[in-house]
C-alpha cells in the first residue's frame, strides 16, 4: 500500500508514481492523440467541412451522455471503494480478535508450553490467511519452531483454525480450562473463520462482467466520437482535449479495478502482510 502525506500537494501534482494510471494509459493516449489528429485533418483539410455540417451537432450527444457516464463511474468507484474499506475493517477485526484471544489465554494458561503454542499458532492464522487470499503457496510454513504443515488440497485457514480449536479442546479435557472459559474462547475462535469467510466473499465475487465491460465500451466509444464534433470549435486543439478527457475517464475505471480486490499485490491494495506481522508482534507481547 502506498504511504504518502495527503497535505503535500506539490508531490501529488508533479510526481508520477509507478502505480499512477498515466503510465498504464500512455500507449492508449498516444493512439487516441493520433486518431484525433487524423479525424481533424480529414474534416478540416481533406473534406473541408464547414461549421454548417451536421457533424458539429454531435456534441449535443456528448452533453447528454456526459451526465450518464459520470453517474456510472461514480457508482463504479464507490462500489470498489466499499469493497476495499470492508476488507480493511475485516482485517482490523482480525487484529482485535487475535489480541483478545491472546489476552484471555495469557490469563487462563499457567504452563509455558501451552502459552508458547498459541504464541506461534495465533499469528500463523493471520499469515496463512494473507497468503490464502493472495494465492501464495503455503504448502509448508515454519513459525519459529512450530512445524505447520498445510495440505494443498484443503482449505488453508481452516486447517490452522482446526489446530487452534483442537488445542483449546485438549486444554478443556485435561482440566486446564473450565467449561465457561471454553465457551468464551470458542467465540474468539469462531470470529477468525467469520473474517476469513467475509474476505473470501469479497475476493471471489467481482463486479459482474457485463457491467464492467459496458463501462469500458461506453468510455471507448464516447471518447472516439469526441473529435468529430469538437474539431469545428477547437481545431487541432481537439487532440490534447480528447486525450485529457480519456485520461480522466479511463483512470477512474482503472482505479476501481485495482481496489475492488483489496487482497492482491497492487500498489494500492491492503498491506495484509504488514498487518499479519503486527498481529505476531502483539500476540508475542501478550503471551
CSV table of C-alpha atoms in Angstrom, one decimal:
chain,number,residue,atom,x,y,z
A,1,UNK,CA,0.0,0.0,0.0
A,2,UNK,CA,1.4,3.4,-1.0
A,3,UNK,CA,2.3,5.6,2.0
A,4,UNK,CA,2.0,9.3,1.4
A,5,UNK,CA,1.5,12.7,3.0
A,6,UNK,CA,-2.0,13.9,2.0
A,7,UNK,CA,-1.0,17.6,2.6
A,8,UNK,CA,1.8,17.6,0.1
A,9,UNK,CA,0.1,18.9,-3.0
A,10,UNK,CA,3.3,19.5,-5.0
A,11,UNK,CA,4.2,15.9,-4.8
A,12,UNK,CA,0.8,14.8,-5.9
A,13,UNK,CA,0.8,17.1,-8.9
A,14,UNK,CA,4.3,16.7,-10.4
A,15,UNK,CA,5.3,13.2,-9.2
A,16,UNK,CA,4.3,10.1,-11.3
A,17,UNK,CA,4.3,7.1,-9.0
A,18,UNK,CA,4.7,3.7,-10.6
A,19,UNK,CA,1.0,2.9,-9.7
A,20,UNK,CA,-0.2,6.1,-11.4
A,21,UNK,CA,-2.7,5.5,-14.2
A,22,UNK,CA,-0.8,7.8,-16.5
A,23,UNK,CA,1.9,5.2,-17.2
A,24,UNK,CA,-0.7,2.5,-17.8
A,25,UNK,CA,-2.7,4.6,-20.2
A,26,UNK,CA,0.1,6.2,-22.1
A,27,UNK,CA,0.1,3.9,-25.1
A,28,UNK,CA,-3.7,4.3,-25.5
A,29,UNK,CA,-3.4,8.1,-25.0
A,30,UNK,CA,-0.8,8.2,-27.9
A,31,UNK,CA,-3.2,6.2,-30.1
A,32,UNK,CA,-6.1,8.5,-29.3
A,33,UNK,CA,-4.0,11.5,-30.0
A,34,UNK,CA,-3.0,10.2,-33.4
A,35,UNK,CA,-6.6,9.2,-34.1
A,36,UNK,CA,-7.9,12.7,-33.1
A,37,UNK,CA,-5.3,14.3,-35.4
A,38,UNK,CA,-6.4,12.1,-38.3
A,39,UNK,CA,-10.1,13.0,-37.8
A,40,UNK,CA,-9.2,16.7,-37.6
A,41,UNK,CA,-7.1,16.6,-40.7
A,42,UNK,CA,-9.9,14.7,-42.7
A,43,UNK,CA,-12.6,17.1,-41.6
A,44,UNK,CA,-10.7,20.4,-41.9
A,45,UNK,CA,-8.2,19.7,-44.7
A,46,UNK,CA,-9.4,16.8,-46.8
A,47,UNK,CA,-13.2,17.1,-46.8
A,48,UNK,CA,-13.1,20.8,-45.9
A,49,UNK,CA,-16.3,20.6,-43.9
A,50,UNK,CA,-17.9,23.9,-42.8
A,51,UNK,CA,-19.4,24.7,-39.4
A,52,UNK,CA,-22.8,24.1,-41.1
A,53,UNK,CA,-22.1,20.4,-41.2
A,54,UNK,CA,-24.4,18.2,-39.2
A,55,UNK,CA,-21.3,16.6,-37.6
A,56,UNK,CA,-20.9,19.7,-35.5
A,57,UNK,CA,-24.2,18.8,-33.7
A,58,UNK,CA,-22.7,15.5,-32.4
A,59,UNK,CA,-21.5,17.5,-29.4
A,60,UNK,CA,-25.1,17.5,-28.2
A,61,UNK,CA,-24.9,13.7,-27.8
A,62,UNK,CA,-21.8,14.1,-25.7
A,63,UNK,CA,-23.5,16.7,-23.5
A,64,UNK,CA,-26.4,14.3,-22.8
A,65,UNK,CA,-24.3,11.2,-22.3
A,66,UNK,CA,-21.7,13.0,-20.1
A,67,UNK,CA,-24.1,13.0,-17.2
A,68,UNK,CA,-24.8,9.3,-17.6
A,69,UNK,CA,-21.2,8.3,-17.8
A,70,UNK,CA,-20.4,10.4,-14.7
A,71,UNK,CA,-23.1,8.6,-12.7
A,72,UNK,CA,-21.8,5.2,-13.9
A,73,UNK,CA,-18.2,6.0,-12.9
A,74,UNK,CA,-19.3,7.4,-9.6
A,75,UNK,CA,-21.2,4.2,-8.8
A,76,UNK,CA,-18.3,2.1,-10.0
A,77,UNK,CA,-15.7,3.8,-7.9
A,78,UNK,CA,-17.9,3.9,-4.8
A,79,UNK,CA,-18.7,0.2,-5.1
A,80,UNK,CA,-15.0,-0.6,-5.5
A,81,UNK,CA,-14.0,1.6,-2.5
A,82,UNK,CA,-16.7,-0.1,-0.3
A,83,UNK,CA,-15.1,-3.4,-1.0
A,84,UNK,CA,-11.6,-2.1,-0.2
A,85,UNK,CA,-12.9,-0.5,3.0
A,86,UNK,CA,-14.8,-3.6,4.1
A,87,UNK,CA,-11.6,-5.6,3.6
A,88,UNK,CA,-9.7,-3.2,5.8
A,89,UNK,CA,-12.4,-3.4,8.5
A,90,UNK,CA,-12.3,-7.2,8.4
A,91,UNK,CA,-8.5,-7.2,8.9
A,92,UNK,CA,-8.9,-4.7,11.7
A,93,UNK,CA,-11.4,-7.2,13.3
A,94,UNK,CA,-8.8,-9.9,12.9
A,95,UNK,CA,-6.2,-7.8,14.7
A,96,UNK,CA,-8.6,-7.2,17.6
A,97,UNK,CA,-9.8,-10.8,17.8
A,98,UNK,CA,-6.2,-12.1,17.8
A,99,UNK,CA,-5.4,-9.7,20.7
A,100,UNK,CA,-8.4,-10.7,22.6
A,101,UNK,CA,-7.7,-14.4,22.3
A,102,UNK,CA,-4.1,-13.9,23.3
A,103,UNK,CA,-5.1,-11.7,26.2
A,104,UNK,CA,-7.6,-14.2,27.6
A,105,UNK,CA,-5.2,-17.1,27.1
A,106,UNK,CA,-2.4,-15.2,28.8
A,107,UNK,CA,-4.6,-15.1,32.0
A,108,UNK,CA,-6.1,-18.6,31.7
A,109,UNK,CA,-3.0,-20.6,30.9
A,110,UNK,CA,-0.3,-21.3,33.5
A,111,UNK,CA,2.1,-23.6,31.7
A,112,UNK,CA,4.7,-22.0,29.5
A,113,UNK,CA,4.5,-24.7,26.8
A,114,UNK,CA,0.8,-24.0,26.3
A,115,UNK,CA,1.4,-20.3,26.1
A,116,UNK,CA,4.2,-20.8,23.6
A,117,UNK,CA,2.0,-22.9,21.4
A,118,UNK,CA,-0.6,-20.2,21.0
A,119,UNK,CA,2.1,-17.5,20.7
A,120,UNK,CA,3.1,-19.2,17.4
A,121,UNK,CA,-0.2,-20.5,16.2
A,122,UNK,CA,-2.4,-17.4,16.6
A,123,UNK,CA,-0.1,-15.2,14.3
A,124,UNK,CA,0.1,-18.2,12.0
A,125,UNK,CA,-3.6,-17.9,11.2
A,126,UNK,CA,-3.2,-14.3,10.0
A,127,UNK,CA,-0.1,-15.2,8.0
A,128,UNK,CA,-1.8,-18.2,6.3
A,129,UNK,CA,-5.0,-16.2,5.6
A,130,UNK,CA,-2.9,-13.4,4.0
A,131,UNK,CA,-1.2,-16.0,1.7
A,132,UNK,CA,-4.5,-17.7,1.1
A,133,UNK,CA,-6.2,-14.5,-0.1
A,134,UNK,CA,-3.2,-13.6,-2.3
A,135,UNK,CA,-2.9,-17.1,-3.8
A,136,UNK,CA,0.6,-17.7,-2.4
A,137,UNK,CA,1.9,-21.2,-1.8
A,138,UNK,CA,1.5,-22.3,1.8
A,139,UNK,CA,2.4,-26.0,1.4
A,140,UNK,CA,4.7,-25.7,4.5
A,141,UNK,CA,5.3,-22.8,6.8
A,142,UNK,CA,7.7,-22.7,9.7
A,143,UNK,CA,6.8,-20.3,12.5
A,144,UNK,CA,9.8,-20.2,14.8
A,145,UNK,CA,9.8,-23.8,15.9
A,146,UNK,CA,6.2,-24.6,15.1
A,147,UNK,CA,6.1,-27.1,12.3
A,148,UNK,CA,2.9,-26.1,10.5
A,149,UNK,CA,2.2,-28.4,7.6
A,150,UNK,CA,-0.5,-27.2,5.2
A,151,UNK,CA,-2.3,-29.7,2.9
A,152,UNK,CA,-2.5,-28.0,-0.5
A,153,UNK,CA,-5.7,-29.9,-1.3
A,154,UNK,CA,-7.6,-28.5,1.7
A,155,UNK,CA,-8.7,-25.0,2.9
A,156,UNK,CA,-5.6,-23.4,4.3
A,157,UNK,CA,-7.0,-21.2,7.1
A,158,UNK,CA,-9.5,-23.8,8.2
A,159,UNK,CA,-6.6,-26.2,8.9
A,160,UNK,CA,-5.0,-23.7,11.3
A,161,UNK,CA,-8.4,-22.9,12.9
A,162,UNK,CA,-8.9,-26.6,13.5
A,163,UNK,CA,-5.5,-26.8,15.2
A,164,UNK,CA,-6.4,-23.9,17.4
A,165,UNK,CA,-9.7,-25.4,18.4
A,166,UNK,CA,-8.2,-28.8,18.9
A,167,UNK,CA,-5.7,-27.4,21.4
A,168,UNK,CA,-8.4,-25.5,23.2
A,169,UNK,CA,-10.5,-28.7,23.5
A,170,UNK,CA,-7.5,-30.6,24.7
A,171,UNK,CA,-7.0,-28.0,27.4
A,172,UNK,CA,-10.6,-28.4,28.5
A,173,UNK,CA,-10.4,-32.2,28.6
A,174,UNK,CA,-7.3,-32.1,30.6
A,175,UNK,CA,-8.9,-29.7,33.1
A,176,UNK,CA,-6.6,-26.7,32.4
A,177,UNK,CA,-9.6,-24.5,31.5
A,178,UNK,CA,-13.2,-24.7,32.7
A,179,UNK,CA,-16.4,-25.1,30.6
A,180,UNK,CA,-17.2,-21.4,30.9
A,181,UNK,CA,-13.7,-20.5,29.7
A,182,UNK,CA,-14.2,-22.9,26.8
A,183,UNK,CA,-17.3,-21.0,25.7
A,184,UNK,CA,-15.6,-17.7,26.0
A,185,UNK,CA,-12.6,-18.9,23.8
A,186,UNK,CA,-15.0,-20.5,21.3
A,187,UNK,CA,-16.4,-17.1,20.4
A,188,UNK,CA,-13.0,-15.7,19.6
A,189,UNK,CA,-12.1,-18.8,17.5
A,190,UNK,CA,-15.3,-18.6,15.6
A,191,UNK,CA,-14.6,-14.9,14.7
A,192,UNK,CA,-11.5,-16.0,12.9
A,193,UNK,CA,-13.5,-18.1,10.5
A,194,UNK,CA,-16.1,-15.4,10.1
A,195,UNK,CA,-13.4,-12.9,9.0
A,196,UNK,CA,-12.0,-15.5,6.6
A,197,UNK,CA,-15.4,-16.1,5.0
A,198,UNK,CA,-16.1,-12.4,4.6
A,199,UNK,CA,-12.7,-11.8,2.9
A,200,UNK,CA,-13.3,-14.8,0.6
A,201,UNK,CA,-16.7,-13.3,-0.3
A,202,UNK,CA,-15.1,-10.1,-1.4
A,203,UNK,CA,-12.3,-11.8,-3.3
A,204,UNK,CA,-14.5,-14.4,-5.1
A,205,UNK,CA,-17.4,-12.1,-6.0
A,206,UNK,CA,-16.1,-9.5,-8.5
A,207,UNK,CA,-18.2,-6.8,-10.2
A,208,UNK,CA,-20.4,-8.5,-12.8
A,209,UNK,CA,-18.6,-8.9,-16.1
A,210,UNK,CA,-21.4,-7.3,-18.2
A,211,UNK,CA,-21.4,-4.2,-16.0
A,212,UNK,CA,-17.6,-3.7,-16.2
A,213,UNK,CA,-17.5,-4.5,-19.9
A,214,UNK,CA,-20.3,-2.0,-20.6
A,215,UNK,CA,-18.5,0.8,-18.8
A,216,UNK,CA,-15.3,0.2,-20.8
A,217,UNK,CA,-17.1,0.1,-24.1
A,218,UNK,CA,-19.1,3.2,-23.1
A,219,UNK,CA,-15.9,5.1,-22.3
A,220,UNK,CA,-14.2,4.0,-25.5
A,221,UNK,CA,-17.0,4.9,-27.9
A,222,UNK,CA,-17.7,8.2,-26.1
A,223,UNK,CA,-14.1,9.3,-26.4
A,224,UNK,CA,-13.7,8.1,-30.0
A,225,UNK,CA,-16.6,10.2,-31.1
A,226,UNK,CA,-15.4,13.4,-29.4
A,227,UNK,CA,-13.1,14.6,-32.2
A,228,UNK,CA,-15.9,14.6,-34.8
A,229,UNK,CA,-17.8,17.5,-33.2
A,230,UNK,CA,-15.1,19.4,-31.3
A,231,UNK,CA,-12.8,19.8,-34.4
A,232,UNK,CA,-15.1,22.6,-35.6
A,233,UNK,CA,-14.7,24.7,-32.5
A,234,UNK,CA,-11.2,23.7,-31.2
A,235,UNK,CA,-9.4,22.7,-34.4
A,236,UNK,CA,-6.2,20.7,-33.7
A,237,UNK,CA,-6.5,21.7,-30.0
A,238,UNK,CA,-9.0,18.8,-30.0
A,239,UNK,CA,-6.1,16.4,-29.7
A,240,UNK,CA,-4.9,17.4,-26.1
A,241,UNK,CA,-8.5,17.9,-25.0
A,242,UNK,CA,-9.7,14.4,-26.1
A,243,UNK,CA,-6.5,12.9,-24.6
A,244,UNK,CA,-7.2,14.6,-21.3
A,245,UNK,CA,-10.9,13.5,-21.2
A,246,UNK,CA,-9.9,9.9,-22.0
A,247,UNK,CA,-7.2,10.0,-19.2
A,248,UNK,CA,-9.8,11.2,-16.6
A,249,UNK,CA,-12.5,8.7,-17.5
A,250,UNK,CA,-10.2,5.7,-18.0
A,251,UNK,CA,-8.3,6.5,-14.8
A,252,UNK,CA,-11.4,6.2,-12.7
A,253,UNK,CA,-12.2,2.8,-14.2
A,254,UNK,CA,-8.6,1.6,-13.6
A,255,UNK,CA,-8.6,2.8,-10.0
A,256,UNK,CA,-11.8,1.0,-9.4
A,257,UNK,CA,-10.4,-2.2,-10.9
A,258,UNK,CA,-7.4,-2.0,-8.7
A,259,UNK,CA,-9.1,-1.6,-5.4
A,260,UNK,CA,-12.1,-3.8,-5.9
A,261,UNK,CA,-9.8,-6.8,-5.0
A,262,UNK,CA,-8.0,-5.4,-1.9
A,263,UNK,CA,-6.1,-8.6,-1.1
A,264,UNK,CA,-3.8,-8.7,-4.2
A,265,UNK,CA,-0.3,-7.3,-4.8
A,266,UNK,CA,-1.2,-4.0,-6.4
A,267,UNK,CA,0.3,-0.8,-5.0
A,268,UNK,CA,-3.0,0.4,-3.5
A,269,UNK,CA,-4.1,-3.0,-2.1
A,270,UNK,CA,-4.3,-3.6,1.7
A,271,UNK,CA,-1.0,-4.2,3.5
A,272,UNK,CA,-2.2,-7.6,4.8
A,273,UNK,CA,1.4,-8.9,5.2
A,274,UNK,CA,2.3,-5.9,7.4
A,275,UNK,CA,-1.0,-6.4,9.4
A,276,UNK,CA,-0.1,-10.1,9.9
A,277,UNK,CA,3.3,-9.0,11.1
A,278,UNK,CA,1.8,-6.6,13.6
A,279,UNK,CA,-0.5,-9.4,14.9
A,280,UNK,CA,2.5,-11.5,15.5
A,281,UNK,CA,4.2,-8.8,17.5
A,282,UNK,CA,1.2,-8.0,19.6
A,283,UNK,CA,0.4,-11.6,20.4
A,284,UNK,CA,4.0,-12.3,21.4
A,285,UNK,CA,3.9,-9.3,23.8
A,286,UNK,CA,0.7,-10.6,25.4
A,287,UNK,CA,1.8,-14.3,25.7
